[in-house]
Amino acid sequence: MRLLNYALPVLATLAVAITYGMPQAAAIDLNSGLLVTTRARLEVCVSALPGSGMSTGDARMLVNDAVTALRNHPRYESSGYANAPASVVAGCPSAPALLDSGQKHEINGGPAQIFTVTSPSDSRTFVFVVAPDDISRMFGNAPYPMSAQESICSGRDCVEVTTAMYISATATSDSAQLRDRLAKGIGLEAAPPQVEPKPTR
Amino acid sequence: MKVSFAITTLLLLLAFSGASARANHQTSPPKHIGSVHSGFNNEGLCADPSNSVLSWTTALSHIEGALWTESRPFDDTWDSQSWDPNALNWRVYFFELGGGNCDWLDATQRSAVDIEYWLWDNTNGGGCISPSSCVNNWTGPYNGGLGHTEYTKVRVNLYAPYTVGTSGQTNYYRHQVNHETGHVLGLADGDGTCPDSVMHSMAYRCSQDRSWPSTNYDVATEVAIAGQ
């Protein structure tokens, strides 16, 4: 009974805090395709970089069409994306991390790695339309050039919560290819293995 | 009175955090490298000793030794199931990819690596608490309506002196590599119980640091995860 006397006030305090709101910190949410608790909807941002051969406005329209088509994807709803209308916005809130770092691919550096943030952006996926040469330099011939754009750390465990897609203007203009790339970029599908030599032992 | 309040708060915290013992021994919510589900996507790995005094050859030989070469005929490894020709679970099969330090691989090769094993003289540099090892930098997330998140790539940070046996118990690197690889495959740390498991080690108040994953517990859990 004494235990109950203390449990009830604590529960009540929690209920009040939940009802009236506390500052919301970003927490990793592995149950949802949105990846963090601070995202209420699927948002994709689009930036076409100088030299890519496409304007951000044109790229946004094409990506918007692809995202709209992906609403029919069999995993769209179960990924938590159907809870609110998706949004595709022109301009991304940060520059392409991998491109700016000059790195070949991800996983470089330690805890102060280039991708770590404490407040992830609202966009689940950044679409960067870039020159084909930049894609080759960063990803070689990998069929799905993607990288972490933002990671958040819980203790010593750091996980990607925002994906950056690097795509050429040509691929962006190909609706089937763009849809396929976006399905991977927003986490509806896994990117298939890129190089699988037959292992021998 | 203060004691009962503390107990109440602790009970509530436990209830809200879901920190109860988990019989199935998986990370909760599930988090693992996605290739475990696939029979054709093997687990390509690379070794990167550039933050340690080790050579690439030494580093790789110990990682491969822990994962398969020193445990022939593969009866006590994560991929032991893959050697059953009648099994459908050719799902976990480690192999070295690229023939060199992770950071020396070309962009195409590096993009194909699933697990990067980095060796550190001080694992603080990898985001761990030295001299412990840890797994982090999970990238390439996809949810796919699975109710959990999987990743295409992950980094394992290993304490180099353990890896080559210059510190710790004899052949401790086998435990170190297989314990951290267990996390990559979705297994959780010890939870206060002590089944025969490479995850339930002395750091979690159990009596042994197994060198290899146990068939009946660790590999069985891994196979269960792969089948989900």
Short mmCIF file of C-alpha atoms in Angstrom, two decimals:
data_model
loop_
_atom_site.label_atom_id
_atom_site.label_comp_id
_atom_site.label_asym_id
_atom_site.label_seq_id
_atom_site.Cartn_x
_atom_site.Cartn_y
_atom_site.Cartn_z
CA MET A 1 0.00 0.00 0.00
CA ARG A 2 2.82 2.33 0.90
CA LEU A 3 4.39 1.51 -2.47
CA LEU A 4 1.14 2.42 -4.17
CA ASN A 5 1.00 5.71 -2.31
CA TYR A 6 4.23 6.72 -3.96
CA ALA A 7 3.61 5.12 -7.32
CA LEU A 8 0.43 7.07 -7.95
CA PRO A 9 1.95 10.54 -7.55
CA VAL A 10 4.87 9.59 -9.76
CA LEU A 11 2.48 8.27 -12.41
CA ALA A 12 0.36 11.39 -12.10
CA THR A 13 3.40 13.58 -12.56
CA LEU A 14 4.37 11.64 -15.64
CA ALA A 15 0.86 11.92 -17.02
CA VAL A 16 0.85 15.69 -16.51
CA ALA A 17 4.23 16.00 -18.15
CA ILE A 18 3.11 13.94 -21.14
CA THR A 19 -0.18 15.81 -21.45
CA TYR A 20 1.19 19.32 -21.20
CA GLY A 21 4.45 18.65 -22.90
CA MET A 22 8.10 18.61 -22.11
CA PRO A 23 10.86 19.72 -24.43
CA GLN A 24 11.01 16.93 -26.97
CA ALA A 25 14.44 15.45 -27.47
CA ALA A 26 15.20 13.40 -30.54
CA ALA A 27 15.27 9.74 -29.71
CA ILE A 28 16.02 6.86 -32.01
CA ASP A 29 12.87 5.02 -33.06
CA LEU A 30 13.74 1.67 -34.54
CA ASN A 31 10.09 0.71 -34.93
CA SER A 32 9.38 3.33 -37.56
CA GLY A 33 10.83 4.14 -40.93
CA LEU A 34 11.04 7.75 -39.76
CA LEU A 35 13.89 6.60 -37.48
CA VAL A 36 13.50 9.32 -34.83
CA THR A 37 10.63 10.32 -32.58
CA THR A 38 10.68 13.98 -33.62
CA ARG A 39 9.46 13.32 -37.15
CA ALA A 40 5.72 13.37 -37.62
CA ARG A 41 5.67 12.62 -41.32
CA LEU A 42 7.78 11.43 -44.18
CA GLU A 43 9.64 14.47 -45.45
CA VAL A 44 12.13 14.37 -48.28
CA CYS A 45 14.21 17.39 -49.21
CA VAL A 46 15.79 17.98 -52.60
CA SER A 47 18.82 20.03 -53.56
CA ALA A 48 20.29 20.14 -57.03
CA LEU A 49 23.89 21.23 -56.83
CA PRO A 50 25.58 23.56 -59.30
CA GLY A 51 26.97 21.55 -62.16
CA SER A 52 24.35 18.83 -61.84
CA GLY A 53 22.47 19.98 -64.93
CA MET A 54 19.12 20.30 -63.18
CA SER A 55 17.39 22.94 -61.09
CA THR A 56 16.22 22.25 -57.56
CA GLY A 57 12.67 23.17 -58.57
CA ASP A 58 12.57 20.64 -61.39
CA ALA A 59 14.16 17.98 -59.22
CA ARG A 60 11.64 18.59 -56.45
CA MET A 61 8.72 18.05 -58.82
CA LEU A 62 10.16 14.78 -60.08
CA VAL A 63 10.90 13.54 -56.57
CA ASN A 64 7.43 14.56 -55.47
CA ASP A 65 5.92 12.45 -58.26
CA ALA A 66 8.06 9.48 -57.20
CA VAL A 67 7.14 9.82 -53.53
CA THR A 68 3.48 10.02 -54.51
CA ALA A 69 3.83 6.81 -56.51
CA LEU A 70 5.52 5.08 -53.60
CA ARG A 71 2.38 5.51 -51.50
CA ASN A 72 1.25 2.34 -53.24
CA HIS A 73 4.33 0.45 -52.17
CA PRO A 74 3.30 -2.60 -50.13
CA ARG A 75 5.54 -1.54 -47.24
CA TYR A 76 4.65 2.14 -47.20
CA GLU A 77 1.98 1.90 -44.56
CA SER A 78 3.73 -0.59 -42.32
CA SER A 79 6.80 1.64 -42.33
CA GLY A 80 4.73 4.30 -40.61
CA TYR A 81 4.60 6.66 -43.57
CA ALA A 82 0.85 6.68 -44.07
CA ASN A 83 0.11 8.35 -40.75
CA ALA A 84 0.43 11.82 -42.26
CA PRO A 85 0.79 13.17 -45.81
CA ALA A 86 4.33 13.03 -47.13
CA SER A 87 6.12 16.22 -47.95
CA VAL A 88 8.80 16.98 -50.52
CA VAL A 89 10.57 20.28 -49.98
CA ALA A 90 12.98 22.27 -52.13
CA GLY A 91 16.34 22.80 -50.50
CA CYS A 92 17.95 20.69 -47.81
CA PRO A 93 18.91 22.09 -44.42
CA SER A 94 22.53 21.01 -44.64
CA ALA A 95 25.12 20.51 -47.34
CA PRO A 96 25.93 17.03 -48.65
CA ALA A 97 28.10 15.71 -45.85
CA LEU A 98 29.94 13.07 -47.79
CA LEU A 99 30.63 15.32 -50.78
CA ASP A 100 31.91 18.12 -48.58
CA SER A 101 34.12 15.81 -46.55
CA GLY A 102 36.01 14.61 -49.60
CA GLN A 103 35.69 11.04 -48.31
CA LYS A 104 35.21 8.03 -50.54
CA HIS A 105 32.49 6.51 -48.49
CA GLU A 106 31.08 6.53 -45.01
CA ILE A 107 32.42 5.31 -41.73
CA ASN A 108 35.36 7.56 -41.34
CA GLY A 109 36.40 9.14 -38.10
CA GLY A 110 35.43 8.42 -34.54
CA PRO A 111 32.77 9.82 -32.28
CA ALA A 112 33.19 13.31 -33.72
CA GLN A 113 32.42 11.95 -37.13
CA ILE A 114 31.15 14.27 -39.78
CA PHE A 115 27.58 13.02 -39.61
CA THR A 116 26.84 13.25 -35.90
CA VAL A 117 24.08 15.64 -34.83
CA THR A 118 21.99 16.08 -31.71
CA SER A 119 18.89 17.45 -33.43
CA PRO A 120 18.12 15.58 -36.63
CA SER A 121 16.38 17.47 -39.40
CA ASP A 122 12.73 16.95 -40.23
CA SER A 123 13.69 15.34 -43.51
CA ARG A 124 14.11 11.58 -43.38
CA THR A 125 16.01 11.60 -46.67
CA PHE A 126 18.04 14.21 -48.50
CA VAL A 127 18.15 13.92 -52.29
CA PHE A 128 21.23 15.57 -53.73
CA VAL A 129 21.32 15.87 -57.50
CA VAL A 130 25.01 16.01 -58.34
CA ALA A 131 27.35 15.62 -61.28
CA PRO A 132 28.04 12.01 -62.29
CA ASP A 133 31.76 12.51 -61.66
CA ASP A 134 31.08 13.27 -58.01
CA ILE A 135 29.08 10.05 -57.66
CA SER A 136 31.87 8.02 -59.26
CA ARG A 137 34.47 9.52 -56.99
CA MET A 138 32.52 8.82 -53.81
CA PHE A 139 30.86 5.52 -54.64
CA GLY A 140 32.62 4.03 -57.64
CA ASN A 141 30.17 1.87 -59.54
CA ALA A 142 27.89 1.16 -56.57
CA PRO A 143 24.35 0.95 -57.95
CA TYR A 144 22.74 2.73 -55.02
CA PRO A 145 24.95 5.66 -54.01
CA MET A 146 23.72 6.53 -50.54
CA SER A 147 25.40 7.63 -47.36
CA ALA A 148 24.61 8.79 -43.87
CA GLN A 149 23.74 12.48 -43.74
CA GLU A 150 22.96 12.60 -40.03
CA SER A 151 23.62 10.15 -37.21
CA ILE A 152 22.69 10.45 -33.58
CA CYS A 153 24.41 8.68 -30.75
CA SER A 154 22.90 7.05 -27.71
CA GLY A 155 25.77 6.37 -25.41
CA ARG A 156 28.45 4.80 -27.53
CA ASP A 157 26.04 3.57 -30.15
CA CYS A 158 25.66 5.80 -33.20
CA VAL A 159 23.07 5.13 -35.86
CA GLU A 160 22.15 6.80 -39.11
CA VAL A 161 18.85 8.63 -38.88
CA THR A 162 18.99 10.64 -42.09
CA THR A 163 20.01 9.23 -45.44
CA ALA A 164 21.58 11.16 -48.28
CA MET A 165 20.91 9.96 -51.80
CA TYR A 166 23.37 11.08 -54.45
CA ILE A 167 21.81 10.95 -57.88
CA SER A 168 22.52 12.32 -61.34
CA ALA A 169 20.15 14.49 -63.33
CA THR A 170 19.76 11.68 -65.84
CA ALA A 171 18.67 9.19 -63.18
CA THR A 172 16.38 11.78 -61.61
CA SER A 173 14.63 12.23 -64.95
CA ASP A 174 14.05 8.48 -65.28
CA SER A 175 10.86 7.96 -63.28
CA ALA A 176 11.29 4.21 -62.84
CA GLN A 177 14.87 4.56 -61.72
CA LEU A 178 14.08 7.45 -59.41
CA ARG A 179 11.24 5.49 -57.81
CA ASP A 180 13.50 2.49 -57.31
CA ARG A 181 16.24 4.64 -55.81
CA LEU A 182 13.81 6.41 -53.51
CA ALA A 183 12.36 3.12 -52.29
CA LYS A 184 15.84 2.36 -50.98
CA GLY A 185 16.53 5.92 -49.90
CA ILE A 186 13.53 6.12 -47.61
CA GLY A 187 14.09 2.63 -46.30
CA LEU A 188 11.17 0.77 -47.85
CA GLU A 189 13.58 -1.69 -49.41
CA ALA A 190 17.12 -2.79 -48.75
CA ALA A 191 19.69 -1.92 -51.33
CA PRO A 192 20.74 -5.22 -52.86
CA PRO A 193 24.32 -6.40 -52.49
CA GLN A 194 26.63 -4.36 -54.59
CA VAL A 195 29.52 -6.73 -55.10
CA GLU A 196 29.21 -10.34 -54.13
CA PRO A 197 32.17 -12.35 -55.33
CA LYS A 198 31.76 -16.01 -54.73
CA PRO A 199 33.47 -16.53 -51.41
CA THR A 200 36.03 -19.24 -51.08
CA ARG A 201 37.76 -20.64 -48.05
CA MET B 1 10.32 6.13 3.48
CA LYS B 2 13.09 7.26 1.19
CA VAL B 3 13.86 3.65 0.44
CA SER B 4 10.32 2.84 -0.61
CA PHE B 5 10.21 5.93 -2.79
CA ALA B 6 13.42 4.90 -4.45
CA ILE B 7 12.09 1.39 -5.04
CA THR B 8 8.88 2.79 -6.50
CA THR B 9 10.77 5.05 -8.85
CA LEU B 10 13.05 2.22 -9.89
CA LEU B 11 10.11 -0.06 -10.59
CA LEU B 12 8.46 2.63 -12.67
CA LEU B 13 11.63 3.26 -14.61
CA LEU B 14 11.98 -0.42 -15.30
CA ALA B 15 8.39 -0.65 -16.41
CA PHE B 16 8.71 2.28 -18.77
CA SER B 17 12.06 1.28 -20.18
CA GLY B 18 11.13 -2.31 -20.82
CA ALA B 19 14.36 -3.41 -19.21
CA SER B 20 13.14 -6.77 -18.15
CA ALA B 21 15.17 -9.87 -18.93
CA ARG B 22 14.64 -11.03 -22.47
CA ALA B 23 14.46 -14.73 -22.91
CA ASN B 24 15.08 -14.60 -26.63
CA HIS B 25 18.34 -12.73 -26.15
CA GLN B 26 17.83 -10.39 -29.09
CA THR B 27 18.41 -6.68 -29.13
CA SER B 28 15.11 -5.03 -28.30
CA PRO B 29 13.81 -3.56 -30.47
CA PRO B 30 15.60 -5.73 -33.02
CA LYS B 31 18.60 -4.09 -34.63
CA HIS B 32 21.00 -5.98 -36.83
CA ILE B 33 22.73 -6.07 -40.15
CA GLY B 34 20.18 -6.81 -42.84
CA SER B 35 22.20 -9.35 -44.77
CA VAL B 36 21.42 -12.01 -42.15
CA HIS B 37 18.09 -12.54 -43.87
CA SER B 38 19.59 -13.21 -47.22
CA GLY B 39 21.08 -16.41 -48.48
CA PHE B 40 22.83 -14.69 -51.35
CA ASN B 41 24.07 -11.56 -49.63
CA ASN B 42 27.09 -12.72 -47.69
CA GLU B 43 28.77 -10.73 -44.96
CA GLY B 44 31.70 -8.99 -46.56
CA LEU B 45 34.18 -7.61 -44.07
CA CYS B 46 37.34 -5.57 -44.03
CA ALA B 47 39.94 -4.91 -41.36
CA ASP B 48 41.40 -1.50 -40.64
CA PRO B 49 44.30 -1.36 -38.15
CA SER B 50 45.38 2.17 -39.00
CA ASN B 51 44.61 3.39 -35.48
CA SER B 52 46.79 0.73 -33.91
CA VAL B 53 50.30 -0.62 -34.15
CA LEU B 54 49.08 -3.78 -35.86
CA SER B 55 49.69 -4.68 -39.45
CA TRP B 56 46.72 -5.38 -41.69
CA THR B 57 47.82 -9.00 -42.07
CA THR B 58 47.96 -9.55 -38.32
CA ALA B 59 44.65 -7.84 -37.72
CA LEU B 60 42.86 -9.75 -40.44
CA SER B 61 44.29 -13.12 -39.45
CA HIS B 62 42.96 -12.73 -35.92
CA ILE B 63 39.53 -11.60 -37.06
CA GLU B 64 39.27 -14.42 -39.56
CA GLY B 65 40.68 -16.79 -36.97
CA ALA B 66 37.95 -15.90 -34.51
CA LEU B 67 35.21 -16.03 -37.10
CA TRP B 68 36.14 -19.18 -38.95
CA THR B 69 39.70 -20.28 -39.68
CA GLU B 70 40.61 -21.43 -36.18
CA SER B 71 37.38 -23.25 -35.54
CA ARG B 72 37.39 -25.79 -38.33
CA PRO B 73 35.36 -27.80 -39.11
CA PHE B 74 33.08 -24.86 -38.47
CA ASP B 75 31.07 -26.53 -35.77
CA ASP B 76 31.21 -23.57 -33.46
CA THR B 77 30.90 -20.49 -35.58
CA TRP B 78 28.22 -18.00 -36.49
CA ASP B 79 28.09 -19.43 -39.98
CA SER B 80 28.19 -23.10 -39.04
CA GLN B 81 24.67 -23.45 -40.37
CA SER B 82 25.80 -22.38 -43.79
CA TRP B 83 27.72 -25.62 -44.19
CA ASP B 84 24.64 -27.77 -44.02
CA PRO B 85 23.80 -28.47 -47.66
CA ASN B 86 20.24 -29.28 -46.72
CA ALA B 87 19.66 -26.14 -44.74
CA LEU B 88 17.86 -23.15 -46.10
CA ASN B 89 19.86 -20.88 -43.89
CA TRP B 90 22.90 -20.08 -45.92
CA ARG B 91 22.45 -16.72 -44.40
CA VAL B 92 25.56 -15.81 -42.52
CA TYR B 93 28.81 -16.33 -44.32
CA PHE B 94 31.75 -14.07 -43.56
CA PHE B 95 34.45 -13.37 -46.06
CA GLU B 96 37.15 -10.78 -46.43
CA LEU B 97 36.55 -8.25 -49.15
CA GLY B 98 39.00 -6.07 -50.98
CA GLY B 99 42.36 -7.46 -49.96
CA GLY B 100 43.45 -4.49 -47.91
CA ASN B 101 42.85 -1.99 -45.18
CA CYS B 102 39.25 -0.70 -45.28
CA ASP B 103 40.42 2.80 -45.95
CA TRP B 104 42.52 1.70 -48.90
CA LEU B 105 39.65 0.04 -50.75
CA ASP B 106 38.32 1.77 -53.79
CA ALA B 107 34.90 3.30 -53.58
CA THR B 108 33.11 0.38 -55.21
CA GLN B 109 34.72 -2.20 -52.96
CA ARG B 110 34.14 -0.18 -49.83
CA SER B 111 30.52 0.36 -50.68
CA ALA B 112 30.11 -3.40 -50.76
CA VAL B 113 31.58 -4.02 -47.31
CA ASP B 114 28.97 -4.95 -44.72
CA ILE B 115 31.15 -4.97 -41.60
CA GLU B 116 34.23 -2.87 -41.00
CA TYR B 117 36.44 -4.11 -38.17
CA TRP B 118 38.55 -1.23 -36.92
CA LEU B 119 41.35 -1.85 -34.47
CA TRP B 120 42.35 0.73 -31.93
CA ASP B 121 45.18 1.08 -29.45
CA ASN B 122 42.67 3.22 -27.55
CA THR B 123 39.05 2.44 -28.38
CA ASN B 124 37.88 5.85 -27.13
CA GLY B 125 38.78 6.91 -30.65
CA GLY B 126 36.08 4.63 -31.97
CA GLY B 127 33.44 5.90 -29.58
CA CYS B 128 33.89 3.09 -27.04
CA ILE B 129 35.20 3.28 -23.49
CA SER B 130 38.72 1.95 -23.75
CA PRO B 131 39.75 -0.83 -23.38
CA SER B 132 36.29 -2.13 -24.15
CA SER B 133 35.20 -2.83 -27.69
CA CYS B 134 31.91 -1.74 -29.19
CA VAL B 135 29.76 -1.70 -32.29
CA ASN B 136 28.57 1.58 -33.72
CA ASN B 137 28.11 3.61 -36.88
CA TRP B 138 25.10 1.66 -38.07
CA THR B 139 24.36 3.05 -41.52
CA GLY B 140 22.04 2.35 -44.43
CA PRO B 141 18.87 1.92 -42.39
CA TYR B 142 15.76 0.35 -43.79
CA ASN B 143 12.58 -0.50 -42.05
CA GLY B 144 10.61 -2.11 -44.81
CA GLY B 145 7.57 -2.59 -42.64
CA LEU B 146 9.42 -5.12 -40.56
CA GLY B 147 8.59 -3.39 -37.31
CA HIS B 148 12.28 -2.97 -36.69
CA THR B 149 15.26 -1.39 -38.37
CA GLU B 150 18.04 -3.11 -40.22
CA TYR B 151 21.27 -1.69 -41.55
CA THR B 152 23.41 -2.37 -44.56
CA LYS B 153 26.71 -1.46 -42.91
CA VAL B 154 28.22 -1.29 -39.45
CA ARG B 155 31.57 -0.72 -37.76
CA VAL B 156 33.05 -2.93 -35.07
CA ASN B 157 35.70 -1.27 -32.90
CA LEU B 158 38.17 -3.71 -31.37
CA TYR B 159 40.79 -3.07 -28.71
CA ALA B 160 43.99 -4.01 -30.51
CA PRO B 161 45.99 -5.35 -27.52
CA TYR B 162 43.21 -7.87 -26.87
CA THR B 163 43.02 -8.73 -30.51
CA VAL B 164 46.58 -9.98 -30.64
CA GLY B 165 46.68 -11.31 -27.11
CA THR B 166 49.19 -8.86 -25.69
CA SER B 167 46.63 -8.01 -23.03
CA GLY B 168 43.92 -10.07 -21.39
CA GLN B 169 43.46 -13.81 -21.31
CA THR B 170 45.00 -16.19 -23.80
CA ASN B 171 43.10 -16.08 -27.08
CA TYR B 172 40.75 -13.46 -25.63
CA TYR B 173 40.46 -11.98 -29.11
CA ARG B 174 38.22 -14.88 -30.11
CA HIS B 175 35.74 -13.86 -27.46
CA GLN B 176 36.10 -10.20 -28.29
CA VAL B 177 35.49 -10.64 -32.01
CA ASN B 178 32.63 -13.10 -31.63
CA HIS B 179 30.90 -11.10 -28.89
CA GLU B 180 30.93 -7.91 -30.95
CA THR B 181 29.93 -9.80 -34.08
CA GLY B 182 27.00 -11.14 -32.09
CA HIS B 183 25.78 -7.57 -31.76
CA VAL B 184 26.13 -7.08 -35.50
CA LEU B 185 23.87 -10.10 -35.98
CA GLY B 186 21.30 -8.77 -33.51
CA LEU B 187 22.15 -10.41 -30.20
CA ALA B 188 22.02 -8.43 -26.99
CA ASP B 189 24.47 -8.21 -24.12
CA GLY B 190 24.15 -10.30 -20.99
CA ASP B 191 21.08 -9.56 -18.91
CA GLY B 192 21.88 -11.04 -15.53
CA THR B 193 21.29 -14.62 -16.57
CA CYS B 194 24.14 -16.87 -17.58
CA PRO B 195 23.24 -19.27 -20.35
CA ASP B 196 26.06 -20.84 -22.33
CA SER B 197 26.62 -17.85 -24.56
CA VAL B 198 29.38 -15.69 -25.96
CA MET B 199 27.19 -12.68 -25.18
CA HIS B 200 26.81 -13.52 -21.49
CA SER B 201 30.40 -12.96 -20.52
CA MET B 202 32.32 -12.12 -17.38
CA ALA B 203 31.61 -8.44 -17.91
CA TYR B 204 27.99 -9.37 -17.28
CA ARG B 205 28.76 -11.34 -14.12
CA CYS B 206 28.94 -14.71 -15.75
CA SER B 207 31.75 -17.17 -15.19
CA GLN B 208 33.33 -17.41 -18.61
CA ASP B 209 34.25 -15.56 -21.76
CA ARG B 210 33.40 -18.08 -24.42
CA SER B 211 35.69 -18.02 -27.43
CA TRP B 212 33.01 -19.16 -29.84
CA PRO B 213 29.29 -18.69 -30.11
CA SER B 214 27.40 -21.61 -28.64
CA THR B 215 25.39 -23.72 -31.05
CA ASN B 216 22.38 -24.19 -28.84
CA TYR B 217 22.02 -20.62 -27.69
CA ASP B 218 23.91 -18.07 -29.74
CA VAL B 219 23.70 -19.65 -33.16
CA ALA B 220 20.12 -20.73 -32.48
CA THR B 221 19.24 -17.11 -31.68
CA GLU B 222 21.01 -15.89 -34.77
CA VAL B 223 19.13 -18.40 -36.93
CA ALA B 224 15.87 -17.25 -35.33
CA ILE B 225 16.69 -13.63 -36.12
CA ALA B 226 17.58 -14.54 -39.69
CA GLY B 227 14.23 -16.24 -40.11
CA GLN B 228 12.15 -13.30 -38.93
#
